[in-house]
Amino acid sequence: MTMRVRKAVFPAAGLGTRFLPATKVIPKEMLPVVDKPIIQYGVEEAMASGCDQIIFVTGRGKWAMEDHFDMTYELEQTLEARSKVELLDVARQISQMVRVASIRQKVPLGLGHAVLTAKDLVGNEPFAVLLPDDVMDAAVPCLKQLIDVFNQKQASVIATQVVDGKAISAYGVLDAKPVPGFNGRLFEISNLVEKPKFEDAPSNQAIIGRYVLTPRIFECLENINPGALGELQLTDGLRALLKYEKMYGYCFEGKRYDAGDKLGFLKATVELALKHEDLGPAFTEYLKSLKL
Ligand code: G1P
């Protein structure tokens, strides 16, 4: 029996230390890129890919994320009373967008542990994982590209991008060979390594923050030991899953911004502002006027 991917898990318990002092009180997922908080990009991508159940794995001080997708009664009342129809629409679209379930990751033991925390909310069905820091810009939503492959192969699929040079050491990396017939984008995985040294990286196919996983991953995550950085790594759980099931990497079509990093955040802000329907033209003129 084939199953639809309905649930999307967002590991979002991190302290956002790369973004201090901005993230001392505000969750990094709530920092706005142009006019939306980072988390909203991921949630919209999940919904545009067919998921209708959103699961946040959060930590202390992260309530603003849940509030963002809840109804803001006072705001909506005030906008209605003032006949601010367009703004009311914006506020309502978000609160009516989706229902969110959340669960606390009480101790920050790593990404593998964060995903395992969602086990009971996911249950025995395939599901998506989206790392909110990775903001994607793609004609077909990145997660949708993975789900299309999942629907054909009925096996876990991980998004990748080519990363050349020493930067590869910041990623999980695939050892994999291309599957014929997918424009060189699909890879069958034989191994995965988390944050290898440049010399040891098995390829330049870096894992990025979108996954479609079979529920057997939970059993695998329950049995891994701390890996890179002393953390329970999702990549190590995936390597364990490979013993039982096939797994694929998909070099997605589109662009990824690492919005959890200050420079990546600025790149996302500038490029998405340039493309923004209302702001784009004026912002383009402004950047040109800087004559850098
Ligand atoms: C995590 C994953 C890593 C992946 C990366 C993508 O690492 O562990 O495999 O390549 O996300 O953004 P982190 O960036 O949390 O160190």
Tab-separated table of C-alpha atoms and ligand atoms in Angstrom:
chain	number	residue	atom	x	y	z
A	1	MET	CA	0.000	0.000	0.000
A	2	THR	CA	1.438	3.391	-0.950
A	3	MET	CA	0.999	6.202	1.540
A	4	ARG	CA	0.734	9.941	1.100
A	5	VAL	CA	3.318	12.145	2.819
A	6	ARG	CA	1.060	14.301	5.047
A	7	LYS	CA	3.193	15.237	8.011
A	8	ALA	CA	6.061	17.695	8.030
A	9	VAL	CA	8.442	17.860	10.980
A	10	PHE	CA	10.375	21.074	11.672
A	11	PRO	CA	13.268	20.646	14.105
A	12	ALA	CA	13.374	24.094	15.686
A	13	ALA	CA	14.725	23.735	19.206
A	14	GLY	CA	18.146	25.238	18.467
A	15	LEU	CA	19.437	28.255	20.381
A	16	GLY	CA	20.401	30.180	17.257
A	17	THR	CA	23.862	30.964	18.598
A	18	ARG	CA	25.185	31.762	15.093
A	19	PHE	CA	22.828	34.734	15.130
A	20	LEU	CA	23.499	36.325	18.495
A	21	PRO	CA	22.657	38.896	19.717
A	22	ALA	CA	19.536	39.009	17.466
A	23	THR	CA	18.398	35.614	18.776
A	24	LYS	CA	18.911	36.216	22.484
A	25	VAL	CA	15.142	36.461	23.022
A	26	ILE	CA	13.614	35.993	19.560
A	27	PRO	CA	13.759	32.510	18.026
A	28	LYS	CA	15.948	32.588	14.917
A	29	GLU	CA	13.076	30.974	13.017
A	30	MET	CA	11.101	34.181	13.645
A	31	LEU	CA	13.649	36.530	12.077
A	32	PRO	CA	12.027	38.026	8.993
A	33	VAL	CA	13.432	37.512	5.511
A	34	VAL	CA	11.863	40.428	3.595
A	35	ASP	CA	8.353	40.268	5.101
A	36	LYS	CA	7.924	36.751	6.469
A	37	PRO	CA	9.591	34.915	9.343
A	38	ILE	CA	12.023	32.200	8.227
A	39	ILE	CA	9.737	29.435	9.537
A	40	GLN	CA	6.873	30.561	7.303
A	41	TYR	CA	8.899	29.860	4.162
A	42	GLY	CA	9.299	26.240	5.226
A	43	VAL	CA	5.662	25.853	6.297
A	44	GLU	CA	4.433	27.278	2.971
A	45	GLU	CA	6.779	24.925	1.095
A	46	ALA	CA	5.467	21.914	3.050
A	47	MET	CA	1.870	22.866	2.288
A	48	ALA	CA	2.591	23.556	-1.378
A	49	SER	CA	4.105	20.053	-1.467
A	50	GLY	CA	0.915	18.429	-0.183
A	51	CYS	CA	1.580	18.198	3.585
A	52	ASP	CA	-1.261	19.368	5.811
A	53	GLN	CA	0.036	18.504	9.269
A	54	ILE	CA	2.843	20.576	10.672
A	55	ILE	CA	4.878	19.398	13.648
A	56	PHE	CA	7.284	21.781	15.386
A	57	VAL	CA	9.972	20.299	17.588
A	58	THR	CA	10.655	23.274	19.817
A	59	GLY	CA	12.445	24.281	22.979
A	60	ARG	CA	12.033	26.819	25.739
A	61	GLY	CA	11.404	30.364	24.541
A	62	LYS	CA	10.078	29.281	21.141
A	63	TRP	CA	6.366	29.975	21.710
A	64	ALA	CA	6.365	32.826	19.158
A	65	MET	CA	6.520	30.274	16.341
A	66	GLU	CA	3.280	28.611	17.431
A	67	ASP	CA	1.646	31.973	18.091
A	68	HIS	CA	2.536	33.088	14.579
A	69	PHE	CA	0.289	30.388	13.084
A	70	ASP	CA	-2.490	30.952	15.616
A	71	MET	CA	-5.309	33.450	15.398
A	72	THR	CA	-4.335	36.916	16.689
A	73	TYR	CA	-7.730	38.011	17.922
A	74	GLU	CA	-6.910	41.618	18.925
A	75	LEU	CA	-5.018	42.281	15.693
A	76	GLU	CA	-7.790	40.867	13.501
A	77	GLN	CA	-10.503	42.766	15.436
A	78	THR	CA	-8.597	46.032	15.162
A	79	LEU	CA	-7.895	45.635	11.454
A	80	GLU	CA	-11.537	44.743	10.855
A	81	ALA	CA	-12.789	47.780	12.827
A	82	ARG	CA	-10.462	50.012	10.796
A	83	SER	CA	-11.540	48.384	7.503
A	84	LYS	CA	-7.944	47.451	6.686
A	85	VAL	CA	-9.143	44.678	4.410
A	86	GLU	CA	-5.837	43.762	2.775
A	87	LEU	CA	-3.888	43.572	6.023
A	88	LEU	CA	-6.698	41.601	7.621
A	89	ASP	CA	-6.377	39.153	4.770
A	90	VAL	CA	-2.645	38.762	5.374
A	91	ALA	CA	-3.176	38.104	9.100
A	92	ARG	CA	-6.043	35.667	8.461
A	93	GLN	CA	-4.221	33.765	5.735
A	94	ILE	CA	-1.515	32.854	8.242
A	95	SER	CA	-3.840	31.898	11.082
A	96	GLN	CA	-6.033	29.850	8.774
A	97	MET	CA	-3.088	28.377	6.903
A	98	VAL	CA	-2.535	25.261	8.909
A	99	ARG	CA	-2.869	23.521	12.224
A	100	VAL	CA	0.347	23.099	14.111
A	101	ALA	CA	1.228	20.464	16.683
A	102	SER	CA	4.340	20.970	18.714
A	103	ILE	CA	6.482	18.989	21.059
A	104	ARG	CA	9.422	20.021	23.205
A	105	GLN	CA	12.888	18.625	22.719
A	106	LYS	CA	13.876	19.007	26.341
A	107	VAL	CA	17.601	18.520	25.877
A	108	PRO	CA	19.529	19.578	22.760
A	109	LEU	CA	21.129	16.255	21.899
A	110	GLY	CA	21.283	16.766	18.133
A	111	LEU	CA	19.227	16.688	14.935
A	112	GLY	CA	18.702	12.906	15.101
A	113	HIS	CA	17.300	13.292	18.605
A	114	ALA	CA	15.042	16.177	17.465
A	115	VAL	CA	13.515	13.998	14.735
A	116	LEU	CA	13.129	11.089	17.170
A	117	THR	CA	11.228	13.444	19.523
A	118	ALA	CA	8.454	13.631	16.882
A	119	LYS	CA	8.048	9.823	16.750
A	120	ASP	CA	4.667	9.579	18.490
A	121	LEU	CA	3.212	12.516	16.547
A	122	VAL	CA	4.312	11.003	13.228
A	123	GLY	CA	3.325	7.392	13.906
A	124	ASN	CA	3.805	4.650	11.346
A	125	GLU	CA	3.794	6.601	8.096
A	126	PRO	CA	6.296	8.288	5.768
A	127	PHE	CA	6.934	11.928	6.664
A	128	ALA	CA	8.927	14.986	5.692
A	129	VAL	CA	11.618	16.779	7.650
A	130	LEU	CA	12.375	20.431	6.874
A	131	LEU	CA	15.224	22.295	8.530
A	132	PRO	CA	13.837	25.841	8.764
A	133	ASP	CA	17.271	27.505	8.338
A	134	ASP	CA	17.325	26.325	4.746
A	135	VAL	CA	15.134	28.718	2.775
A	136	MET	CA	14.451	27.375	-0.698
A	137	ASP	CA	13.595	29.194	-3.876
A	138	ALA	CA	12.431	26.762	-6.543
A	139	ALA	CA	9.860	26.704	-9.355
A	140	VAL	CA	8.645	23.320	-8.062
A	141	PRO	CA	8.909	23.358	-4.248
A	142	CYS	CA	12.009	21.425	-3.150
A	143	LEU	CA	9.984	19.115	-0.887
A	144	LYS	CA	7.552	18.405	-3.724
A	145	GLN	CA	10.483	17.309	-5.894
A	146	LEU	CA	11.448	14.802	-3.170
A	147	ILE	CA	7.874	13.586	-2.665
A	148	ASP	CA	7.567	12.944	-6.418
A	149	VAL	CA	10.616	10.671	-6.187
A	150	PHE	CA	9.281	9.048	-2.997
A	151	ASN	CA	5.998	8.270	-4.749
A	152	GLN	CA	7.891	6.447	-7.504
A	153	LYS	CA	10.493	4.664	-5.394
A	154	GLN	CA	8.668	4.176	-2.058
A	155	ALA	CA	11.966	4.764	-0.269
A	156	SER	CA	13.517	7.598	1.724
A	157	VAL	CA	14.754	10.561	-0.332
A	158	ILE	CA	17.163	13.283	0.785
A	159	ALA	CA	17.708	16.619	-0.955
A	160	THR	CA	21.267	17.413	-2.005
A	161	GLN	CA	23.219	20.166	-3.673
A	162	VAL	CA	26.726	20.215	-5.116
A	163	VAL	CA	29.195	21.800	-2.698
A	164	ASP	CA	32.760	22.122	-3.947
A	165	GLY	CA	35.927	22.558	-1.899
A	166	LYS	CA	36.419	22.712	1.854
A	167	ALA	CA	32.880	23.959	2.526
A	168	ILE	CA	31.754	20.315	2.173
A	169	SER	CA	32.883	19.714	5.784
A	170	ALA	CA	29.846	21.637	7.086
A	171	TYR	CA	27.422	19.069	5.643
A	172	GLY	CA	26.335	15.474	5.642
A	173	VAL	CA	27.776	13.958	2.441
A	174	LEU	CA	26.585	11.105	0.221
A	175	ASP	CA	28.463	8.216	-1.253
A	176	ALA	CA	26.117	7.436	-4.111
A	177	LYS	CA	25.834	6.602	-7.793
A	178	PRO	CA	23.523	8.244	-10.331
A	179	VAL	CA	20.315	6.451	-11.280
A	180	PRO	CA	19.829	6.557	-15.077
A	181	GLY	CA	16.861	8.542	-16.382
A	182	PHE	CA	16.560	11.416	-13.934
A	183	ASN	CA	18.795	13.984	-15.703
A	184	GLY	CA	21.639	12.967	-13.424
A	185	ARG	CA	19.744	14.292	-10.407
A	186	LEU	CA	18.806	11.048	-8.668
A	187	PHE	CA	21.409	9.017	-6.750
A	188	GLU	CA	21.187	5.664	-5.054
A	189	ILE	CA	22.965	6.034	-1.741
A	190	SER	CA	25.515	3.498	-0.515
A	191	ASN	CA	26.781	5.496	2.481
A	192	LEU	CA	26.461	8.873	4.223
A	193	VAL	CA	28.985	10.709	6.377
A	194	GLU	CA	28.283	13.675	8.652
A	195	LYS	CA	30.696	16.621	8.407
A	196	PRO	CA	33.680	14.737	6.911
A	197	LYS	CA	37.079	16.333	6.489
A	198	PHE	CA	37.505	17.628	2.938
A	199	GLU	CA	40.015	14.801	2.194
A	200	ASP	CA	37.548	12.154	3.419
A	201	ALA	CA	34.371	13.445	1.721
A	202	PRO	CA	33.003	10.616	-0.447
A	203	SER	CA	31.536	13.047	-3.024
A	204	ASN	CA	30.459	16.661	-3.520
A	205	GLN	CA	26.761	15.799	-2.989
A	206	ALA	CA	25.920	17.614	0.247
A	207	ILE	CA	22.757	16.894	2.215
A	208	ILE	CA	20.563	19.936	2.620
A	209	GLY	CA	17.635	20.446	4.934
A	210	ARG	CA	14.818	18.546	3.237
A	211	TYR	CA	14.100	14.835	3.730
A	212	VAL	CA	11.276	12.371	3.064
A	213	LEU	CA	11.714	9.451	5.429
A	214	THR	CA	10.110	6.108	6.093
A	215	PRO	CA	9.032	5.543	9.725
A	216	ARG	CA	11.681	2.867	10.216
A	217	ILE	CA	14.104	5.761	10.771
A	218	PHE	CA	12.768	6.051	14.345
A	219	GLU	CA	13.929	2.565	15.289
A	220	CYS	CA	17.327	3.408	13.772
A	221	LEU	CA	17.578	6.721	15.637
A	222	GLU	CA	16.804	4.934	18.896
A	223	ASN	CA	19.941	2.879	18.490
A	224	ILE	CA	22.611	5.338	17.358
A	225	ASN	CA	25.475	6.702	19.433
A	226	PRO	CA	26.659	10.322	19.519
A	227	GLY	CA	28.580	11.118	16.331
A	228	ALA	CA	30.029	14.321	14.826
A	229	LEU	CA	30.168	17.193	17.384
A	230	GLY	CA	29.160	14.672	20.073
A	231	GLU	CA	25.535	14.866	18.878
A	232	LEU	CA	22.954	12.258	17.882
A	233	GLN	CA	23.092	12.883	14.148
A	234	LEU	CA	20.240	12.275	11.723
A	235	THR	CA	22.872	11.281	9.147
A	236	ASP	CA	23.999	8.408	11.413
A	237	GLY	CA	20.390	7.240	11.747
A	238	LEU	CA	20.079	7.303	7.960
A	239	ARG	CA	23.223	5.189	7.610
A	240	ALA	CA	21.634	2.639	9.946
A	241	LEU	CA	18.411	2.726	7.873
A	242	LEU	CA	20.447	1.845	4.765
A	243	LYS	CA	20.959	-1.634	6.220
A	244	TYR	CA	17.237	-2.315	5.783
A	245	GLU	CA	16.019	-0.122	2.937
A	246	LYS	CA	17.141	1.585	-0.238
A	247	MET	CA	17.640	5.321	0.005
A	248	TYR	CA	18.005	8.061	-2.577
A	249	GLY	CA	19.567	11.490	-2.860
A	250	TYR	CA	17.943	14.037	-5.154
A	251	CYS	CA	19.982	17.014	-6.348
A	252	PHE	CA	17.023	19.391	-6.329
A	253	GLU	CA	16.361	22.083	-8.937
A	254	GLY	CA	16.403	25.540	-7.390
A	255	LYS	CA	18.366	27.673	-4.983
A	256	ARG	CA	19.012	27.220	-1.271
A	257	TYR	CA	19.895	29.929	1.219
A	258	ASP	CA	21.349	29.106	4.620
A	259	ALA	CA	19.337	31.701	6.515
A	260	GLY	CA	20.737	30.474	9.844
A	261	ASP	CA	24.039	32.106	8.926
A	262	LYS	CA	24.430	35.906	8.862
A	263	LEU	CA	25.786	36.102	5.304
A	264	GLY	CA	23.308	33.501	4.014
A	265	PHE	CA	20.505	35.440	5.677
A	266	LEU	CA	21.589	38.644	3.913
A	267	LYS	CA	21.796	36.846	0.545
A	268	ALA	CA	18.280	35.459	1.029
A	269	THR	CA	16.994	38.888	2.030
A	270	VAL	CA	18.523	40.668	-0.975
A	271	GLU	CA	17.624	38.060	-3.603
A	272	LEU	CA	14.092	37.441	-2.373
A	273	ALA	CA	13.498	41.202	-2.052
A	274	LEU	CA	14.639	41.645	-5.667
A	275	LYS	CA	12.027	39.066	-6.704
A	276	HIS	CA	9.290	40.437	-4.437
A	277	GLU	CA	6.168	41.488	-6.310
A	278	ASP	CA	5.710	44.885	-4.611
A	279	LEU	CA	9.213	45.708	-3.409
A	280	GLY	CA	11.252	44.259	-6.280
A	281	PRO	CA	11.319	47.152	-8.765
A	282	ALA	CA	12.070	49.890	-6.198
A	283	PHE	CA	14.639	47.709	-4.416
A	284	THR	CA	16.383	46.954	-7.731
A	285	GLU	CA	16.629	50.676	-8.456
A	286	TYR	CA	17.969	51.308	-4.970
A	287	LEU	CA	20.701	48.649	-5.277
A	288	LYS	CA	21.721	50.027	-8.673
A	289	SER	CA	21.984	53.511	-7.171
A	290	LEU	CA	24.592	52.263	-4.693
A	291	LYS	CA	27.136	51.838	-7.558
A	292	LEU	CA	29.227	49.393	-5.512
B	1	G1P	C1	22.431	19.552	9.348
B	1	G1P	C2	22.669	18.082	8.995
B	1	G1P	C3	23.637	17.973	7.814
B	1	G1P	C4	23.110	18.795	6.655
B	1	G1P	C5	22.825	20.250	7.077
B	1	G1P	C6	22.117	21.014	5.970
B	1	G1P	O1	23.645	20.087	9.832
B	1	G1P	O2	23.200	17.402	10.125
B	1	G1P	O3	23.757	16.626	7.432
B	1	G1P	O4	24.072	18.769	5.614
B	1	G1P	O5	21.980	20.291	8.225
B	1	G1P	O6	21.856	22.334	6.318
B	1	G1P	P1	23.725	21.500	10.629
B	1	G1P	O7	23.642	22.571	9.582
B	1	G1P	O8	22.586	21.520	11.583
B	1	G1P	O9	25.061	21.487	11.309
